[in-house]
């Protein structure tokens, strides 16, 4: 993919459905009693992996142009898969499925692509074993993972990392456990699982950072409207902020407060972002308008990090265009995403001539000098690819991006949308 610096980005777009919510919608619809119609579902490769895994366990899922229709089999209605459940590149599919599989009366094996096979699963294996699950993993930490039938009981568990995948895996196992399951987070991570549970009639309470689930008799199917993914909107928020003369509106974006760290950080950097048409359902949704403006560096760390963890690569791009120093700390989790996103962004920003320093838990970017176009590597990571594309739009000189097709993991139409806006 060749990208040249562009003139103002202007127009109105929608972004695809939220990835985290799309996964959960299929999973909970499969376990519910009744039929669920899901609109706004993300047709990205990761969410299609989730559909594929549930079909292999006997769930009928119809993918139409307007909606996905899931015929729920009930909490105890999944059947033994005849094959390995292949989760592709998707950490959410892999970890959340562990929680569900731990409570099944059959044996199942999970595995994914080269990236998934390098990502830590010990964090999920350990608490599930405490609940009574029987799990084997390569080196006790990696895929393939095999889960055997076992009886589960509720636990109280302090998460060692603020991870919604881990929290959700434990809560999903809690559906099948004897007694209450309590999870205590170090700081709040995305709470889509809790919200969806509530809307399906599960008794689940949140007090501060403590979440307690009472195992339900069953789940009642309810239709689910998936809002646009703020993590996908983030690429356009940064593009609009750094390309001179831009003004663009992204409609129907989910702004769950556990996900809006990117809005807080960009605004603190001086970005001009306005919220309109705010409405609330299971998840709050709004339209976001961004206009180009001068940015300056900031320091971020602590509890904002889980609220913008997936947006840090594109925030690093914003930092490259921002005057002064941006310091990102407490973001060591970035090293175990689809790629090591700290190493990847530090290397690629350096290729563009940006003054960047990689640290143990983040990076320091001294921005303000327009980055130059370069030949970029994506590390087969969708978010790295899209972040570098955004950089290339406002760089000096043309750029090339290897493997642009990796964007299909979360945003198959990304480049088309960019072109439509003038990119
Ligand atoms: C996700 C949680 C986050 C995030 C990922 C999606 C989820 O991962 O990075 O893209 O849907 O629960 P962690 O839970 O590992 O932080």
Coordinates of C-alpha atoms and ligand atoms in Angstrom, one line a residue, residues 18-21 23-24 91-92 95-96 119 123 161-168 189-190 192-193 231 259 306 309-310 333 336-338 341 382-383, ligand 1:
X18 CA -17.3 -2.7 18.3
X19 CA -15.0 -5.7 18.4
X20 CA -15.3 -6.4 22.1
X21 CA -19.1 -6.2 22.1
X23 CA -17.5 -11.2 20.4
X24 CA -19.6 -11.0 23.6
X91 CA -7.1 -13.0 22.0
X92 CA -10.6 -12.1 23.1
X95 CA -9.5 -16.1 26.5
X96 CA -13.2 -15.7 26.8
X119 CA 0.4 -14.7 23.9
X123 CA -3.2 -15.6 33.5
X161 CA -3.5 -7.1 35.5
X162 CA -6.4 -4.8 34.5
X163 CA -7.5 -7.1 31.7
X164 CA -11.1 -7.3 30.6
X165 CA -10.4 -10.6 28.8
X166 CA -9.2 -12.2 32.0
X167 CA -12.0 -10.7 34.0
X168 CA -14.6 -11.9 31.4
X189 CA -11.1 -2.3 32.4
X190 CA -13.9 -2.4 29.8
X192 CA -19.0 -4.8 28.3
X193 CA -19.4 -8.3 29.7
X231 CA -10.9 1.9 18.9
X259 CA -13.2 3.0 26.7
X306 CA -6.7 0.3 30.5
X309 CA -4.9 0.4 25.8
X310 CA -5.7 -0.4 22.1
X333 CA 0.6 -4.9 28.6
X336 CA 1.7 -8.9 24.8
X337 CA -0.8 -7.7 22.3
X338 CA -1.1 -8.9 18.6
X341 CA 3.3 -2.7 20.3
X382 CA -4.0 -4.5 12.4
X383 CA -3.6 -1.6 14.8
Ligands
LIG1 C1 -10.4 -6.8 25.1 C2 -9.6 -6.5 26.1 C3 -8.3 -5.9 26.0 C4 -8.1 -5.3 24.6 C5 -8.5 -6.2 23.5 C6 -10.0 -6.5 23.7 C7 -11.7 -7.4 25.3 O1 -7.3 -6.9 26.2 O2 -6.7 -5.0 24.4 O3 -8.3 -5.7 22.2 O4 -12.6 -7.5 24.4 O5 -12.0 -7.8 26.5 P1 -6.8 -7.3 27.7 O6 -8.0 -7.8 28.4 O7 -5.8 -8.4 27.5 O8 -6.3 -6.1 28.3

